[in-house]
Every structure is written in C-alpha cells, then in structure tokens.
XYZ file of C-alpha atoms in Angstrom:
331
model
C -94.958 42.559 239.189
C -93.268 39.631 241.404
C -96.907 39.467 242.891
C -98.967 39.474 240.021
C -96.349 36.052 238.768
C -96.647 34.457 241.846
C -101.054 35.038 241.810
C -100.760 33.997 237.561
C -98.659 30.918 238.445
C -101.152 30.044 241.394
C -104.008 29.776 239.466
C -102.643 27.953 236.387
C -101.481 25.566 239.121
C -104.996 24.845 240.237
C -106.490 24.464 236.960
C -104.110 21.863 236.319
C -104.981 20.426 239.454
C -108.873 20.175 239.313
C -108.771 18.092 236.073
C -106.758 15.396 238.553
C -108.526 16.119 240.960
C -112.077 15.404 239.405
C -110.729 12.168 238.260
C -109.537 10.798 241.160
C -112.745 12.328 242.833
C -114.240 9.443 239.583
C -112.320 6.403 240.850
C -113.252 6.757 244.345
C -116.728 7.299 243.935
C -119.565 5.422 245.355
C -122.481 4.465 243.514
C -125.639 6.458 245.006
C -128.125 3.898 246.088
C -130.499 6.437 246.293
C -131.445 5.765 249.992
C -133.747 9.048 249.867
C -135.176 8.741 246.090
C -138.712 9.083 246.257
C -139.236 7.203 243.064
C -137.201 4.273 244.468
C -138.001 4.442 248.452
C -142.638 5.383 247.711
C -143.481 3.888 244.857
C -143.450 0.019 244.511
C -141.963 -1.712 241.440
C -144.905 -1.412 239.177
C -145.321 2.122 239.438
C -141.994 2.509 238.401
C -142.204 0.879 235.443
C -145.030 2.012 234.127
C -143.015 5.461 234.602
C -140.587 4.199 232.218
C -143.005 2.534 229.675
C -144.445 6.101 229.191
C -141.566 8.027 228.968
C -139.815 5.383 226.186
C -143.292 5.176 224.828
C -143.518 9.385 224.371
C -139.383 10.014 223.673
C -138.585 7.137 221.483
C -136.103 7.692 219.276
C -138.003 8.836 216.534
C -140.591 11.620 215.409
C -143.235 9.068 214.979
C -145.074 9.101 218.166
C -147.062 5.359 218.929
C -150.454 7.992 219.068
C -148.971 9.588 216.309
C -149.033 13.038 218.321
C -145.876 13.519 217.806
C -145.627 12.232 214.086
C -144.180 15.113 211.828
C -143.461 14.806 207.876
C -142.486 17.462 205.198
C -143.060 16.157 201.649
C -140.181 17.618 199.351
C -140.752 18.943 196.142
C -139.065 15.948 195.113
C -139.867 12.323 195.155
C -138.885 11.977 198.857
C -140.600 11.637 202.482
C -138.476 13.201 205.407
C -139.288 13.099 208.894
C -138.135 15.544 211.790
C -135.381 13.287 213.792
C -136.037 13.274 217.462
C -134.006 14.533 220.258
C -130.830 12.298 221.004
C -131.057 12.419 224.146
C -134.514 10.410 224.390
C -132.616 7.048 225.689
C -130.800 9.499 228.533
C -132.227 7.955 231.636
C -130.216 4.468 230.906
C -126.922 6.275 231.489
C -127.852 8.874 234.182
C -128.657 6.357 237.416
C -127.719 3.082 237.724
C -130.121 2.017 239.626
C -132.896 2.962 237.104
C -130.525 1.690 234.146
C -130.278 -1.907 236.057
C -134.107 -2.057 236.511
C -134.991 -1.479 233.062
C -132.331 -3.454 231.377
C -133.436 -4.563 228.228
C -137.299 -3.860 228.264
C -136.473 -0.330 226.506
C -136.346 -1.812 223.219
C -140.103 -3.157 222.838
C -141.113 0.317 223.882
C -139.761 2.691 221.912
C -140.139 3.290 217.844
C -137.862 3.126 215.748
C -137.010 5.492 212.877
C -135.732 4.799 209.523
C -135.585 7.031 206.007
C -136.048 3.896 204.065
C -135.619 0.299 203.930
C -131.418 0.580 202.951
C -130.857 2.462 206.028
C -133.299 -0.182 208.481
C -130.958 -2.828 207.075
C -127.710 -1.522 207.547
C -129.044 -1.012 211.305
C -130.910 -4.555 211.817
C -129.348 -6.874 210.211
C -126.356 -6.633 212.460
C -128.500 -7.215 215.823
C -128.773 -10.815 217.344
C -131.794 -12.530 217.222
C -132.536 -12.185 220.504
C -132.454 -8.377 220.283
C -134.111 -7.861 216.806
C -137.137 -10.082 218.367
C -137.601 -7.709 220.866
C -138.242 -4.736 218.926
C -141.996 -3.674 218.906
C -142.778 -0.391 216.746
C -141.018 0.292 213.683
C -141.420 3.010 211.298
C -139.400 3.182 207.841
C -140.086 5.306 204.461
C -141.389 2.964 201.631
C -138.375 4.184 199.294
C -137.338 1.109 196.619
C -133.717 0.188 197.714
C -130.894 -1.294 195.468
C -128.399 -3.913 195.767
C -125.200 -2.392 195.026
C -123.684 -5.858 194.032
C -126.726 -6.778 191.200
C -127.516 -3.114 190.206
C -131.353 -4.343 191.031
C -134.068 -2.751 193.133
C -136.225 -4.623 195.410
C -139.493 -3.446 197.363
C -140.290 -3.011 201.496
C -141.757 -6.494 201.501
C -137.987 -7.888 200.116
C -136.520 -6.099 202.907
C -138.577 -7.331 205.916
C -137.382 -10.749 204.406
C -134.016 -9.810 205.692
C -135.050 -9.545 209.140
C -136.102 -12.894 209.938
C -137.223 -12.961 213.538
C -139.091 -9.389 213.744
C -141.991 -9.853 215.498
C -143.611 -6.302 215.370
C -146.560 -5.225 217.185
C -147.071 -1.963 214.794
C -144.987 -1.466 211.473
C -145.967 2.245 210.250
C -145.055 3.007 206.674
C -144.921 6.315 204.658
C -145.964 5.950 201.388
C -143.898 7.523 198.499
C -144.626 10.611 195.993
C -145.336 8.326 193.000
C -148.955 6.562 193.010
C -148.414 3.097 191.537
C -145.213 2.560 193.476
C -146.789 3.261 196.613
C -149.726 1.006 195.630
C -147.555 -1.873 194.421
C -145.729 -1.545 197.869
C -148.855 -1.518 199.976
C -150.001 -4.826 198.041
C -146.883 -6.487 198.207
C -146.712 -5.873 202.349
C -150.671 -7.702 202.668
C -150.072 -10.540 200.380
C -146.038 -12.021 201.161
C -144.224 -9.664 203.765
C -143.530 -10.924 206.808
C -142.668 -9.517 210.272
C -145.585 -7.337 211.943
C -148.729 -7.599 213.755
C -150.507 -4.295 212.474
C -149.678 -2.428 209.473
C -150.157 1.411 209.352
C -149.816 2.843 205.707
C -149.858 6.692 205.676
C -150.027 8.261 202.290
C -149.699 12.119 201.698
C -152.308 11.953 199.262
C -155.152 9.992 197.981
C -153.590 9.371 194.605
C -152.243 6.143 194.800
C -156.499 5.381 195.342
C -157.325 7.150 192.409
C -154.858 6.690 189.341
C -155.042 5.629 186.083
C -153.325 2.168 185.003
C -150.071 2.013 184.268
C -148.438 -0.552 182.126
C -144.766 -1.190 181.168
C -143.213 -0.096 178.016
C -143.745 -3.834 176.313
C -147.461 -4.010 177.699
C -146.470 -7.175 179.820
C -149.400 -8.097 181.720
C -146.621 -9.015 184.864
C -145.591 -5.446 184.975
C -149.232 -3.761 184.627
C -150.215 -1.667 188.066
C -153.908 -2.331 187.766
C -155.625 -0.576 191.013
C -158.362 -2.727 192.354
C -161.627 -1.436 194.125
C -160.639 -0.942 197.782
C -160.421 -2.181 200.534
C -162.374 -4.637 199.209
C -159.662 -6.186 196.968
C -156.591 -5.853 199.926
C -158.931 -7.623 202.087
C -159.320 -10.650 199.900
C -155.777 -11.310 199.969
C -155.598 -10.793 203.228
C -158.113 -13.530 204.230
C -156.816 -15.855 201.430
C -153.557 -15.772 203.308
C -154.396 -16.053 206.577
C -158.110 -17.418 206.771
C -161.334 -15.770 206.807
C -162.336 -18.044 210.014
C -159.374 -16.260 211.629
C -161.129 -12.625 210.992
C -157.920 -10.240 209.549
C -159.189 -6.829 208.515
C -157.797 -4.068 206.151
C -159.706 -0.334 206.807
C -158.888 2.793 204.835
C -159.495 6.352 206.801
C -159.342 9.276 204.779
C -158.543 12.930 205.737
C -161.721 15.544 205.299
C -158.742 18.132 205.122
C -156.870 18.739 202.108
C -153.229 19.426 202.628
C -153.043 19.117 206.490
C -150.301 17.001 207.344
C -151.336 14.497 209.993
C -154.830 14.833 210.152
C -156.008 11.941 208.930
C -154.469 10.218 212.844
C -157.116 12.416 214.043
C -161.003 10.700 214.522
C -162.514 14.278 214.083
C -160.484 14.392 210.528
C -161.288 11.663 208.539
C -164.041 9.711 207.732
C -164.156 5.466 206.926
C -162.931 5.367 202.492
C -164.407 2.610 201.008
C -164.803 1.815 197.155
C -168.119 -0.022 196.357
C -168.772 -1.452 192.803
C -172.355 -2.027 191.590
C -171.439 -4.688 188.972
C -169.499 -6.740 187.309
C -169.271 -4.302 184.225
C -168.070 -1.681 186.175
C -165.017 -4.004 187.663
C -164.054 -4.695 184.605
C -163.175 -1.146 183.769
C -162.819 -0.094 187.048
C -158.605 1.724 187.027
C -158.345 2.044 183.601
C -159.003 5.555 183.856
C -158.046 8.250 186.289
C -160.998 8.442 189.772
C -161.781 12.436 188.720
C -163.776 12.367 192.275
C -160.482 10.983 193.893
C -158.324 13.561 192.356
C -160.244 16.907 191.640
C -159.077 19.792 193.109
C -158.834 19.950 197.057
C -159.441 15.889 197.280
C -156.501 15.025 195.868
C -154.155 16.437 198.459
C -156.293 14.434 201.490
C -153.971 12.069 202.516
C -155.062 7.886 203.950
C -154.433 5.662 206.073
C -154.301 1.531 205.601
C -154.469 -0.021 208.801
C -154.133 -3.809 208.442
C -154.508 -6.863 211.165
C -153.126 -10.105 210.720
C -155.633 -12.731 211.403
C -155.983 -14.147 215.414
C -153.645 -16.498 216.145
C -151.116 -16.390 212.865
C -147.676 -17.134 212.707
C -146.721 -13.475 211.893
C -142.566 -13.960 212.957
C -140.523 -12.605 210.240
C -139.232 -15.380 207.757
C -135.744 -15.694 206.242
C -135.611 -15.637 202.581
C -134.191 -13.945 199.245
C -135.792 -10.848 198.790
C -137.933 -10.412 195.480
C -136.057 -8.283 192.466
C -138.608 -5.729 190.863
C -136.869 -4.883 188.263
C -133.142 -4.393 186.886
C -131.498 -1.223 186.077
C-alpha cells in the first residue's frame, strides 16, 4: 500500500511538473531559421510566393472560390441565400513559421475572398479597418440582402452600402442575388449605374426570374417606385457606357445555365450559353415587362440560374467614394 502512495504521488508530481516544464521549455526557445527547409534553402523568392498566392487564392476564407470551384450555395425555402463557411483554419500558415509569416506580411489580404451573409454583416467587419487595409482587399463576396438602419427604421440597398466603404478598390465583387425577382433586379441596376468600389462585378442569380417578371408597381402607382424590367443586357449596358464612356469600352454579359436546378453550373463554359434579349421594334419596347416572359419562366427554364458579369470602362476612377447611402424606402 506504502508503495502504491509513494508510485501515485510520483506521478501526480510529474504532471505538475511538465506543464512548467513546457513553459519554460517556451521562454527559452529559439526561433527555427529553418537552415534545412527546402522551401526556404531551393527555391528562390518568387517561387515561394507564388506558393502562397495559390494557397490564399484556393483556402480563402470563404466558400466562394476566385474560379468559383469551390463556390457552394443552398437556397432556403425562405427568402434567404446561405453559403457553406470555409475551414478556419485557411489563414494557418501566418501563425505556424515565422519565417513564412514575416515574408508574406500583409500581401494575404489582396489574395484571399472574403465572405459575407449580407451587406449588415460586411459593414460591421469593414468599416472598422484603416484605409490602408480596406484598400488592399481584392475579392469580395456578400449576399444582396436589403439592410436596415437601426437608428431611422429605413432600409437601404448593396449600392448604399459600398458607399460606406470609401477606399475599396476591388478587383472582383461577386454578389448573390436574392429569392424575390424585382429586388434582385433593382439591386443589380443600382450596382451598374451609382455604386462604387469594384473593378468587375459578378451577379449570380439562382434563377432566371428576376429576367423574366412581370412589372411591379407600388401600392399608389408612383412612377418612382415602379420595377419596370428593361430588355437585357442591352439596357444595363447603356448605363454603363453613359457613366463611364463608350470610348472607354465597359461591357455587361449575361450567361445562362442550360441546366435547370443545378447549383453552380452556370460558372461552368460547358453549362451555359451567352442570354441576350433582342427587341425587333419600338412597339414591342414599349410593352416589353408589362407582362410575365412565359419562355423565361415555363417549367424547367425558370429554375436556370445567370450570371451578370460587368467591367468598368479602361482607365476609370473605380475607388470607392464616401457618401450617405440612398434610403429605399421606410418601414
């Protein structure tokens, strides 16, 4: 019995002696130089970094891959977009070697994409960077949800938002379109004719509604509340030029899936096919979106989902701008 004391006390002794231990093994550690690193000692500089541009560039933060391969959405039942969230452990690398933290520094941040569920959450994450940081940042993606001031009780668009965030200077801003047609329409026009911010604009809509609906008007039949869908992208593509030049040569081009209910498809070249809506004559643009598109929206083409894909014009000032952001409407 003394025995088995003395063996219990020994070893509670050493486990209280290995947390010590450890530590002090902490404080007098050396930082590894990695004198035999292959990565550090055979490759040169450049090699290196274009190691780390691909793996921020393929384990960014987010589900939304920059090819899209690794883009994932579920549409709920409800009026809501989610996305998968990516592994947390995607920025890893910065806090495992030192050495490879010290010769990336910064760079991480145009390289990776950031993830957002909608524009409330992108500005309670932004808004607090410097401007130094928040210019930095490259690929964006956010969920084209309406957000509300709390303060005014009012609701304000995407476009309002990216007025926020003066500064952004976005190679790629990917957006997913909502559940309800002329919102997601109204959101997609506002973003080509004021918004601010990005170089390329990549709309994804689950479905090729918001192309095909039937005009909505308000309650009091106010002509400044009507969503009136125009032919397309004929009409996008106007407003595009009228803001930034036709001599500078913007473009907005609309792919469409050839597979109904396929989630990601239409990122594919083998599944989709160049959407364009021509109009013969002036008759027929006069009454073109007063009625539903029953092409558009019979069964098994309304569930093919589109793409926008818009480019400023060549050589624009695209840098975000600072101003109030536009009220929609008041609850």
């Amino acid at each position: 019995m003394i025995q088995e004391k003395q063996k219990q006390n020994q070893k509670q002794n050493q486990k209280q002696s290995e947390p010590r231990s450890l530590a002090a093994r902490r404080m007098t550690a050396v930082p590894d130089e990695q004198a035999a690193s292959k990565l550090f000692q055979s490759l040169p500089q450049e090699l290196r970094d274009q190691i780390y541009s691909h793996l921020f560039s393929s384990t960014g933060p987010s589900s939304c891959g920059r090819t899209y391969s690794l883009w994932e959405r579920a549409v709920a039942r409800r009026s809501r977009i989610r996305i998968k969230p990516a592994t947390t452990h995607a920025l890893a690398v910065l806090q495992t070697c030192r050495r490879a933290s010290a010769e990336i520094g910064d760079t991480w941040i145009g390289q990776i994409l950031l993830h957002f569920e909608g524009p409330r959450e992108m500005l309670d994450r932004l808004t607090p960077l410097p401007h130094s940081t928040l210019s930095k940042i490259r690929y964006l993606c956010v969920v084209a949800d309406n957000w509300r001031e709390d303060v005014h009780n009012t609701y304000h668009e995407l476009s309002a938002a990216l007025k926020l965030l003066p500064g952004l200077r976005l190679d790629a801003l990917t957006v997913l379109g909502t559940r309800f047609a002329p919102v997601s329409y109204e959101t997609l026009t506002g973003l080509i004719r004021e918004s601010y911010g990005w170089k390329e604009l990549h709309y994804l809509s689950h479905s090729s509604e918001p192309l095909g609906f039937e005009r909505l008007e308000h309650i009091n039949d106010s002509e400044k509340y009507r969503v009136w869908r125009k032919p397309q992208p004929g009409y996008w593509q106007s407003i595009l030029e009228e803001r930034d030049g036709a001599q500078t040569k913007p473009s907005v081009t609309i792919y469409r899936s050839t597979v109904p209910k396929c989630p990601g498809s239409v990122m594919k070249p083998k599944t989709r096919t160049q959407f364009e809506q021509k109009i013969s004559c002036s008759k027929a643009l006069e009454a073109f979106g007063t009625t539903r598109d029953g092409q558009l929206l019979a069964a098994g083409e309304r569930s093919k989902e589109f793409l926008v894909i818009v480019k400023r014009g060549c050589g624009v000032d695209y840098e975000g701008k600072e101003g109030p952001p536009h009220t929609i409407f008041e609850k």
